[in-house]
């Protein structure tokens, strides 16, 4: 199966990407997800098939999700999320505990 895929970058999270069929755009993406995703900024167009290698996503899962749901959400790499969580925790540890 070959799919022409439009990949969008999230305006809210630099590591979040949305893969959509080019002919459908974001029309199949649930509204709640689009609100969390923010503005969908076009990043690139790729022709995907089972032989294609992707840097941060499993091509089989991407193709299956595109076929079943019409989109695939790529979340930021775990290391980036851990670093962001650590930064939040460091700020929280400095809050007045009310004592």
XYZ file of C-alpha atoms in Angstrom:
99
model
C 0.000 0.000 0.000
C 1.347 3.444 -0.965
C 0.003 6.563 0.691
C 0.746 10.190 -0.106
C 1.096 11.669 3.348
C 1.097 15.284 4.533
C 3.035 15.676 7.771
C 2.127 18.571 10.048
C 4.205 20.066 12.867
C 2.400 21.128 16.046
C 2.446 24.833 16.871
C 2.324 23.914 20.583
C 4.877 21.114 20.905
C 8.008 21.031 18.758
C 8.264 17.234 18.938
C 4.667 16.430 18.003
C 3.769 15.597 14.391
C 0.539 14.565 12.705
C 0.621 12.292 9.634
C -2.485 12.607 7.431
C -3.500 11.391 4.003
C -2.727 14.283 1.653
C -6.176 14.111 0.028
C -7.965 14.291 3.415
C -5.817 16.759 5.329
C -6.782 16.970 8.997
C -10.488 16.272 8.337
C -10.324 12.844 10.079
C -8.514 14.144 13.184
C -10.807 14.498 16.241
C -11.466 18.110 17.285
C -10.154 17.467 20.829
C -6.826 16.302 19.423
C -6.612 19.323 17.117
C -7.182 21.635 20.088
C -4.298 19.962 21.953
C -2.139 19.860 18.807
C -2.598 23.555 18.038
C -2.168 24.997 14.564
C -1.124 22.284 12.106
C 1.905 23.680 10.280
C 2.722 21.795 7.050
C 6.191 20.250 7.420
C 6.572 17.911 4.427
C 4.862 15.533 2.022
C 6.087 11.929 1.730
C 5.044 8.873 -0.231
C 4.802 6.127 2.385
C 4.930 2.375 1.841
C 6.056 -0.577 3.962
C 9.674 -0.212 2.745
C 9.993 3.434 3.835
C 12.140 4.194 6.886
C 10.988 6.896 9.279
C 13.236 8.518 11.884
C 10.903 8.424 14.899
C 7.955 6.245 13.924
C 7.281 2.640 12.956
C 6.145 2.624 9.313
C 3.809 -0.341 9.926
C 2.004 1.493 12.738
C 1.823 4.700 10.698
C 0.300 2.945 7.668
C -2.139 0.973 9.831
C -3.290 4.109 11.644
C -3.673 6.031 8.372
C -5.788 3.164 7.005
C -7.959 2.734 10.116
C -8.245 6.281 11.496
C -7.048 8.545 8.706
C -4.199 9.996 10.776
C -1.197 9.061 12.930
C 0.043 11.119 15.892
C 3.797 11.080 16.518
C 4.611 12.150 20.073
C 7.934 13.680 21.136
C 10.753 11.242 21.912
C 10.668 10.020 25.523
C 13.976 11.725 26.412
C 12.538 15.114 25.424
C 9.403 14.495 27.492
C 11.525 13.389 30.487
C 13.650 16.540 30.239
C 10.543 18.727 30.136
C 9.032 16.892 33.121
C 12.292 17.310 35.064
C 12.248 21.050 34.341
C 8.677 21.319 35.651
C 9.564 19.296 38.767
C 12.538 21.563 39.486
C 10.261 24.616 39.406
C 7.665 22.902 41.602
C 10.270 22.040 44.252
C 10.886 25.772 44.715
C 7.259 26.584 45.462
C 6.372 27.613 48.994
C 4.964 24.542 50.724
C 2.803 26.697 53.004
C 4.793 25.979 56.151
